[in-house]
C-alpha cells in the first residue's frame, strides 16, 4: 500500500465506497450491474483457451526411414549467409551467452568425444572427430579469453564450422563434395548442443531471443531433414513434424475443462468442431493486438488508473503487460509463421522481449511455452521481432463500450475466472485420485487444486490477462464460500491460506515472485483490496461462531479441538492488515466465551455431585468425598493436559473457568461433608480408619494445589491440615507403642550370619544380617508414610518428623544396647587355656611359668573370633550409613528451623534458671607422657575449677599411656564454669608428677538443646583427654534426637572395634619389643644372651648384621598372626569395617615402634638406651614391611586392598620417619634445630591469636574442645551428626597436623642424651607458658564474644 498518509486515507475512502457500491468491475463505474455468469458461458471460454493452447503447443516430431538421400543443394550460399540472422540482432544481454557458459560447453564437448553424451545423435565417429578438433580450438587460452569477453554465439559457430570442414575434407578428392551435407549436420548438432546447455542450466528463460535464433539456425541447417545418426544399412532416418489431429484425446487441457465442468469428451469435441473456424491462431493474435491497443488508449475494456490506488502502481502494471503481450504474439507467430506475413508492421526501435520488472506476472509463463518445452522450437525463414507489431489504435478507438471485441477474453474476466475456479476446486476436492499441484514455496504439494487444474487456470489467466493478485484473491474468495457452505473444513481453509501466501503455482522458476506481490499491497487493485476485506470479515465471523460452539464442548470426554480455529484466526485473519476487526471486538468475545465456559463448568460439577454422593447423610463416607474429588481432578487434569501448549482460547482459559467454579464448590462441600462424618463417628464412639483419613488428605491436597495454581488470590475454603492432623498423630502414637517390640523381635529372630549361600563368598551387602535391614526398613516405611502425604503445614510436618526421630532414636538405642551386650559377652569369654589355668593351684601356675620360660615359648595363639561377632559390628556400621541417609532425607535442619520460628520466645521468668547440673564423663586418654623409669605412667585425672578447688578424682590406671576410665561425675554450678582437668602420675614415694593439663568452659547456654557432646582436649605436654559433657533435661528437638542416635551408633562402633584390637595388641607389643630386636641381632637366644638382656649396663657383643631375609623372617610370626586373624575377619567383616579394624591396629603398631625407638615426651632425661645404627635400620625395615603389609598391594593388579595411603601416612608415621634424620645428630645440633622449630612455632602462635581457637599443639585445654562443640542449625554444628561431616573433619585435622611440624621428636631424642637435661627442662617450661597464655587469651575472647557469659552462636539463625 502507499507509504504516505494521504494515500492511505484516499485508499480507505475508495475502499469504503467500493464496499457500499458492491464492488468494481473492469468496465468501471459506468457498469451499474454485473452480468450473471453461467456455467455454460464459463465453460465455453475455458474451452476455447484450452483449445488454443493445443494449437500453440510445440509440434511433436517423429523419425521416419527413407531411402538413401539424393544430393541436395544448399539453400543459402554459405555459412556466412546463415549467420547474418545474428547480425541484425541488437547486441544486448539477451543475445549473449552467460559468463559460465564456456566451462559448461567444454565439459559437454568432452563428454561427446568420450562417448558419455546420452543423446543418440552424438554417438557417430565422424561427429566425435569434428567435436574433438573444435574442442582443441576452444581450449586455447587466447581464444577462450576472447570468448569470455565477447560472449558471442556466432564466433563459436564459425570456428566450429571451419574446424569441421577441415576435418571432413581430409582424405577426400577435390571433386568429392559429399562432405558439405555432413558439415551442415555437424554444425546443426553443435547448435543443438548450445541450446541444450542453455536449457539445462536455466539460462534459456532469460535469453529468449538467443534461443529463438538458435532454433531458427538449426532449422535452416536441417532444411533437408537429414538424419544426424545414419544407420549402417541403406537409407537414412529423418525427423518429420507430427500433424495436429484436432481430437480431444490429444488435448489434455481440453480434457481437464471437460472434467471440471462434467462434460463428456464427445460433447467437448462437438463444441470444438463447431467453433474451430473461429477459435484459431489468427483470432488469438487479433485479441492480443486489440488488447494492446485498448491498453495504450486507457480503455475501460482493460484496467485503468482508476482501478489502482496509486498512479505508479498502475504504470508498473501497464509496463509489465507490454513484454508479456509481445511474447504471446511471438509464440503465436512461431506456431503459424504465415501470420507474420499478414501482420501490419511499422519500423520502430527494438526494445527487447524481456522485462526485469518484478511485477511481470505472466511473461515467464509465455517464455516457458516458447523456449522450455521438451520439443524443438518453431523455426521460420527470417527471425521475427514482435516489437515491430504496432497496435491498431484507430480501430481500438472505434470500439464502443457495449461491444465485446475479444474472441478468447470474456466480457468480465474476474467473474468468469471465479466460476471456472469454483468448478475446478469442487471437482478436485471430490476426486482424490488427482495429483496435487507443486507448491512454489518449496514445501509439500497441497491437495487443493490438482496439477491438471492448475495448468488450466494458469493458461486461462495468461490469455485473459488476469493479474496475479486478482487470481489469488479470487481463489481465496471461492474457498471462503465453500467453507461457509460447509463444503470444506478448517484444515482445508488453513491450506488455502498457506497456498495464497506462499504463491499459487504459475509455472515460474522464481518461487518468491507471487509471495512478494501478495505482501506489497500498494500494487493491488481496489477491487482486490475490497474483496479481501469482505473475505476476512466473513471468515472472521464464521470462525468465531464455530470456535465458541467448539470451546463449550471442552469438558466432554472427547471434545473437538479448537486448535484449527485458533491457528487460522491467529495466522491468517488477525495478522492480516486488511482485517477491519478491533481489539475491543475480541475482548467482548473473550468475556462472552469465558462466561459460557463457567456456566458449562457449573453444570458439569452438579452432575458429578449427584452421581458420587449418596442421598442420605448417614451413608456418607470419606470414600464419597474422595470419588467426587477424583472426578473433579480428572476433569481438571484432562483439561490442563488438553490445553497445555495453548491454555487460553482468545483470552478465555477453560481450566481457570473450571477451577474458578468447581474447586470452590468442592472445597465447601468437602468441608461440610467431612465435618458431618467425623461428628457422626464421635457420636457413635467410633474411629474413622487412619488410612481413610490419609487417602482423603492426598486427594484434598491435590485439589487444593490445582486451586492455588489457578486462583492464587482466592483462599481454599477447607483447612485440611487442621481438620485431619489427628489422623497422623494417631498413627505416630501407634508406631511409638510398637517400635521397641519391632526391634526386640528382629534381634531375637536374627542368627547374625552373613546372607550368603554355603560356600559362596559374601558380597558387601550380604555381610550384615537381616535384623538391621528389617529395623531400618521399618524406620523408612514409618517416615515415608508421612513424607508421602506431602503435608502442607510446615509446623505440623516438623513436629511429625521430630516425634518420629525420637521413635527412631529409641529403636536404634535399644538395638545398640542389645548388640553391645551380646558382643561383649562373646568377646570376654575365656580361652580353653585360660579355663585350664584357672583351675590350677598357685604352685602349679609358678611351675608352668618356669617351664614356659625354659622352653622359650613365645607363640601366642590368635583369639578365636566368632563370625557372628563381626556381623554385629557390620550391623552397627550399616546402621550408621542408613541413619545418615534418613537424616538427609528428612532435612533435619529445616524442620528445626520451622519449629524454632513458630515457637514463641520464653518469658523472662522462665529463662532465669539458678542451678545447672552437668554430667562430666571422663572417658579415656591417649598418648600420655611417660613419667616412670619403665617408660610408662600410672595416670589418674583430677577435675578442678579456676580457683584450684578440687571437684572430682578418678581411679588410677597402672602402667598405661592410653588409659580408659569411663567414670562420670556431676557438677552443679550457677553459671559458666571454667573446668580444669589435670592428669597426674601416681608414684609410691614422693610427689606425684603432672602428666598434663587442659581446660574446658561449661556454659549452660552451649547446652540449651540438652544434647551431649564429646570433647577431645589436648594436654599442654602431649596426648589428649576425652570428656563427654551433657546437661540434665531433654528438649523436644529433632536435631537433639538425631545427634543422640548417631553418637550412640558411633560410640558403640568404636567400643566394639577397641575390644577387637585389644585382643591383638598384646602380640604386637611382643613381636616389636627390644627383646625381639636383640634376638634377631644375636641370631638366637642363649643363657648368656638372656643374662645380658637383664644386665643392661654391659655392652652388647657385636655380631654380623642380619640380612634382609632374616629381618623379614623375624616379623613372619606377627604377619602369620595377623593373617590368621585377618582371614577370620575378612570372611565376615565388610571392607569398611575391615579397614577400620586395620587402621586401629596400625595405630597400635606405630605406637609400639615409636616407644621402641624413643622414650615418651618429658622434661626429664630417660633411662632408655638409644638404638645403634644397626638396630635403627632393622626397626625402619620392620616399619616399611609393616607399611606394605597393611597397604596390601596386589602383585598382579597393583591395586591396594588394605588401609588407604592417606591413613597409613599419618602424622605419627611421618614423625617416626623423621627420626632417621636426627637420631644420630650431635646434641648441640639437635638443640639448635629444636630452638629453630620453637621460634617458628611461636610465630605461628602469634598469627593465630586473632582466631577463636588456639593451635592444637599449644592448647592448654578447652580451646580445641570447646570450639569444636557443635551448635544448632549452623554448618559447623553437629560435626559428628553424619558420616560426611565426620570424614571431612578428620581429613582437615590430618592435613593440619602434617602442615604444622614441631620439635617433639627432637626432644624425645634428647631425653636419651644426659647432657641435654637442662635444655629439656627449660623447653618444657617455655611450652607450658605459651600454652597457658594461649588458653587464657582464648577464655577472655570467648567471654567478650559471649556478652555476659553467653557464647555467640549458641542458637544461630539461618
PDB file of C-alpha atoms in Angstrom, residues 1051-1178:
ATOM      1  CA  UNK A1051      30.211 -44.908  70.311  1.00  0.00           C
ATOM      2  CA  UNK A1052      29.040 -48.499  70.011  1.00  0.00           C
ATOM      3  CA  UNK A1053      31.102 -48.986  66.853  1.00  0.00           C
ATOM      4  CA  UNK A1054      34.223 -47.512  68.469  1.00  0.00           C
ATOM      5  CA  UNK A1055      33.885 -49.584  71.607  1.00  0.00           C
ATOM      6  CA  UNK A1056      33.419 -52.776  69.629  1.00  0.00           C
ATOM      7  CA  UNK A1057      36.430 -52.002  67.452  1.00  0.00           C
ATOM      8  CA  UNK A1058      38.576 -51.292  70.505  1.00  0.00           C
ATOM      9  CA  UNK A1059      37.604 -54.627  72.032  1.00  0.00           C
ATOM     10  CA  UNK A1060      38.645 -56.410  68.833  1.00  0.00           C
ATOM     11  CA  UNK A1061      42.016 -54.681  68.583  1.00  0.00           C
ATOM     12  CA  UNK A1062      42.728 -55.199  72.272  1.00  0.00           C
ATOM     13  CA  UNK A1063      42.740 -58.933  71.554  1.00  0.00           C
ATOM     14  CA  UNK A1064      45.627 -58.401  69.114  1.00  0.00           C
ATOM     15  CA  UNK A1065      47.687 -55.628  70.717  1.00  0.00           C
ATOM     16  CA  UNK A1066      49.474 -57.931  73.184  1.00  0.00           C
ATOM     17  CA  UNK A1067      51.166 -59.917  70.444  1.00  0.00           C
ATOM     18  CA  UNK A1068      52.119 -56.716  68.590  1.00  0.00           C
ATOM     19  CA  UNK A1069      53.995 -55.494  71.653  1.00  0.00           C
ATOM     20  CA  UNK A1070      55.626 -58.913  71.976  1.00  0.00           C
ATOM     21  CA  UNK A1071      56.908 -59.078  68.380  1.00  0.00           C
ATOM     22  CA  UNK A1072      58.087 -55.459  68.203  1.00  0.00           C
ATOM     23  CA  UNK A1073      59.950 -55.386  71.513  1.00  0.00           C
ATOM     24  CA  UNK A1074      63.630 -54.825  72.275  1.00  0.00           C
ATOM     25  CA  UNK A1075      63.873 -58.448  73.217  1.00  0.00           C
ATOM     26  CA  UNK A1076      62.808 -59.455  69.685  1.00  0.00           C
ATOM     27  CA  UNK A1077      65.349 -56.962  68.310  1.00  0.00           C
ATOM     28  CA  UNK A1078      68.193 -58.441  70.371  1.00  0.00           C
ATOM     29  CA  UNK A1079      67.132 -61.958  69.441  1.00  0.00           C
ATOM     30  CA  UNK A1080      67.465 -61.030  65.775  1.00  0.00           C
ATOM     31  CA  UNK A1081      70.881 -59.471  66.294  1.00  0.00           C
ATOM     32  CA  UNK A1082      72.184 -62.395  68.373  1.00  0.00           C
ATOM     33  CA  UNK A1083      70.686 -64.961  65.935  1.00  0.00           C
ATOM     34  CA  UNK A1084      69.064 -66.902  68.707  1.00  0.00           C
ATOM     35  CA  UNK A1085      68.521 -66.783  72.411  1.00  0.00           C
ATOM     36  CA  UNK A1086      71.001 -68.421  74.798  1.00  0.00           C
ATOM     37  CA  UNK A1087      71.541 -68.253  78.575  1.00  0.00           C
ATOM     38  CA  UNK A1088      74.273 -65.681  78.043  1.00  0.00           C
ATOM     39  CA  UNK A1089      72.076 -63.545  75.886  1.00  0.00           C
ATOM     40  CA  UNK A1090      69.296 -63.746  78.444  1.00  0.00           C
ATOM     41  CA  UNK A1091      71.706 -62.673  81.166  1.00  0.00           C
ATOM     42  CA  UNK A1092      72.977 -59.818  79.059  1.00  0.00           C
ATOM     43  CA  UNK A1093      69.420 -58.696  78.443  1.00  0.00           C
ATOM     44  CA  UNK A1094      68.893 -58.141  82.175  1.00  0.00           C
ATOM     45  CA  UNK A1095      72.364 -56.627  82.603  1.00  0.00           C
ATOM     46  CA  UNK A1096      71.800 -53.506  80.553  1.00  0.00           C
ATOM     47  CA  UNK A1097      74.964 -51.771  81.695  1.00  0.00           C
ATOM     48  CA  UNK A1098      77.182 -54.356  79.975  1.00  0.00           C
ATOM     49  CA  UNK A1099      77.966 -53.550  76.338  1.00  0.00           C
ATOM     50  CA  UNK A1100      76.378 -55.847  73.797  1.00  0.00           C
ATOM     51  CA  UNK A1101      78.568 -58.114  71.725  1.00  0.00           C
ATOM     52  CA  UNK A1102      78.876 -57.051  68.136  1.00  0.00           C
ATOM     53  CA  UNK A1103      77.814 -59.544  65.535  1.00  0.00           C
ATOM     54  CA  UNK A1104      77.371 -59.570  61.788  1.00  0.00           C
ATOM     55  CA  UNK A1105      74.292 -57.600  60.714  1.00  0.00           C
ATOM     56  CA  UNK A1106      71.264 -59.736  59.819  1.00  0.00           C
ATOM     57  CA  UNK A1107      70.251 -60.000  56.222  1.00  0.00           C
ATOM     58  CA  UNK A1108      67.024 -58.612  54.802  1.00  0.00           C
ATOM     59  CA  UNK A1109      65.603 -62.110  54.697  1.00  0.00           C
ATOM     60  CA  UNK A1110      66.371 -62.610  58.401  1.00  0.00           C
ATOM     61  CA  UNK A1111      64.795 -59.247  59.242  1.00  0.00           C
ATOM     62  CA  UNK A1112      61.667 -60.183  57.351  1.00  0.00           C
ATOM     63  CA  UNK A1113      61.687 -63.624  58.914  1.00  0.00           C
ATOM     64  CA  UNK A1114      61.622 -62.028  62.374  1.00  0.00           C
ATOM     65  CA  UNK A1115      58.253 -60.471  61.538  1.00  0.00           C
ATOM     66  CA  UNK A1116      56.882 -63.613  59.975  1.00  0.00           C
ATOM     67  CA  UNK A1117      55.228 -64.787  63.250  1.00  0.00           C
ATOM     68  CA  UNK A1118      53.498 -61.391  63.544  1.00  0.00           C
ATOM     69  CA  UNK A1119      52.387 -61.461  59.920  1.00  0.00           C
ATOM     70  CA  UNK A1120      51.194 -65.014  60.367  1.00  0.00           C
ATOM     71  CA  UNK A1121      49.314 -63.924  63.456  1.00  0.00           C
ATOM     72  CA  UNK A1122      47.762 -61.038  61.550  1.00  0.00           C
ATOM     73  CA  UNK A1123      46.935 -63.279  58.611  1.00  0.00           C
ATOM     74  CA  UNK A1124      45.261 -65.835  60.827  1.00  0.00           C
ATOM     75  CA  UNK A1125      43.109 -63.193  62.452  1.00  0.00           C
ATOM     76  CA  UNK A1126      42.534 -61.180  59.275  1.00  0.00           C
ATOM     77  CA  UNK A1127      41.461 -64.331  57.460  1.00  0.00           C
ATOM     78  CA  UNK A1128      38.771 -64.844  60.068  1.00  0.00           C
ATOM     79  CA  UNK A1129      37.761 -61.167  59.894  1.00  0.00           C
ATOM     80  CA  UNK A1130      37.840 -60.963  56.120  1.00  0.00           C
ATOM     81  CA  UNK A1131      35.326 -63.757  55.830  1.00  0.00           C
ATOM     82  CA  UNK A1132      32.736 -61.699  57.661  1.00  0.00           C
ATOM     83  CA  UNK A1133      33.655 -58.030  58.126  1.00  0.00           C
ATOM     84  CA  UNK A1134      32.746 -55.516  55.470  1.00  0.00           C
ATOM     85  CA  UNK A1135      35.569 -53.706  53.706  1.00  0.00           C
ATOM     86  CA  UNK A1136      34.852 -50.536  55.652  1.00  0.00           C
ATOM     87  CA  UNK A1137      34.808 -52.345  58.986  1.00  0.00           C
ATOM     88  CA  UNK A1138      37.936 -54.257  57.988  1.00  0.00           C
ATOM     89  CA  UNK A1139      39.764 -51.035  57.176  1.00  0.00           C
ATOM     90  CA  UNK A1140      38.547 -49.573  60.456  1.00  0.00           C
ATOM     91  CA  UNK A1141      39.997 -52.518  62.431  1.00  0.00           C
ATOM     92  CA  UNK A1142      43.245 -52.486  60.456  1.00  0.00           C
ATOM     93  CA  UNK A1143      43.564 -48.725  60.949  1.00  0.00           C
ATOM     94  CA  UNK A1144      43.237 -49.181  64.660  1.00  0.00           C
ATOM     95  CA  UNK A1145      45.871 -51.921  64.558  1.00  0.00           C
ATOM     96  CA  UNK A1146      48.189 -49.677  62.514  1.00  0.00           C
ATOM     97  CA  UNK A1147      47.968 -47.061  65.246  1.00  0.00           C
ATOM     98  CA  UNK A1148      48.963 -49.735  67.765  1.00  0.00           C
ATOM     99  CA  UNK A1149      51.917 -50.680  65.515  1.00  0.00           C
ATOM    100  CA  UNK A1150      53.074 -47.059  65.222  1.00  0.00           C
ATOM    101  CA  UNK A1151      52.794 -46.527  68.956  1.00  0.00           C
ATOM    102  CA  UNK A1152      54.823 -49.707  69.624  1.00  0.00           C
ATOM    103  CA  UNK A1153      57.533 -48.787  67.093  1.00  0.00           C
ATOM    104  CA  UNK A1154      57.714 -45.268  68.452  1.00  0.00           C
ATOM    105  CA  UNK A1155      58.181 -46.485  72.030  1.00  0.00           C
ATOM    106  CA  UNK A1156      60.887 -48.861  70.799  1.00  0.00           C
ATOM    107  CA  UNK A1157      62.937 -46.021  69.252  1.00  0.00           C
ATOM    108  CA  UNK A1158      62.411 -43.059  71.569  1.00  0.00           C
ATOM    109  CA  UNK A1159      61.019 -42.543  75.060  1.00  0.00           C
ATOM    110  CA  UNK A1160      57.807 -40.553  75.639  1.00  0.00           C
ATOM    111  CA  UNK A1161      57.950 -36.772  75.761  1.00  0.00           C
ATOM    112  CA  UNK A1162      59.017 -35.398  79.147  1.00  0.00           C
ATOM    113  CA  UNK A1163      61.135 -32.673  80.732  1.00  0.00           C
ATOM    114  CA  UNK A1164      63.429 -35.241  82.304  1.00  0.00           C
ATOM    115  CA  UNK A1165      66.086 -37.452  80.849  1.00  0.00           C
ATOM    116  CA  UNK A1166      65.204 -41.067  80.225  1.00  0.00           C
ATOM    117  CA  UNK A1167      66.939 -44.251  81.150  1.00  0.00           C
ATOM    118  CA  UNK A1168      66.049 -45.736  77.775  1.00  0.00           C
ATOM    119  CA  UNK A1169      69.154 -46.595  75.790  1.00  0.00           C
ATOM    120  CA  UNK A1170      69.227 -45.307  72.211  1.00  0.00           C
ATOM    121  CA  UNK A1171      69.442 -47.833  69.439  1.00  0.00           C
ATOM    122  CA  UNK A1172      72.572 -48.200  67.428  1.00  0.00           C
ATOM    123  CA  UNK A1173      72.588 -47.747  63.659  1.00  0.00           C
ATOM    124  CA  UNK A1174      72.149 -51.463  63.095  1.00  0.00           C
ATOM    125  CA  UNK A1175      69.168 -51.663  65.396  1.00  0.00           C
ATOM    126  CA  UNK A1176      67.600 -48.496  63.971  1.00  0.00           C
ATOM    127  CA  UNK A1177      67.939 -49.822  60.454  1.00  0.00           C
ATOM    128  CA  UNK A1178      66.152 -53.007  61.483  1.00  0.00           C
TER     129      UNK A1178
END
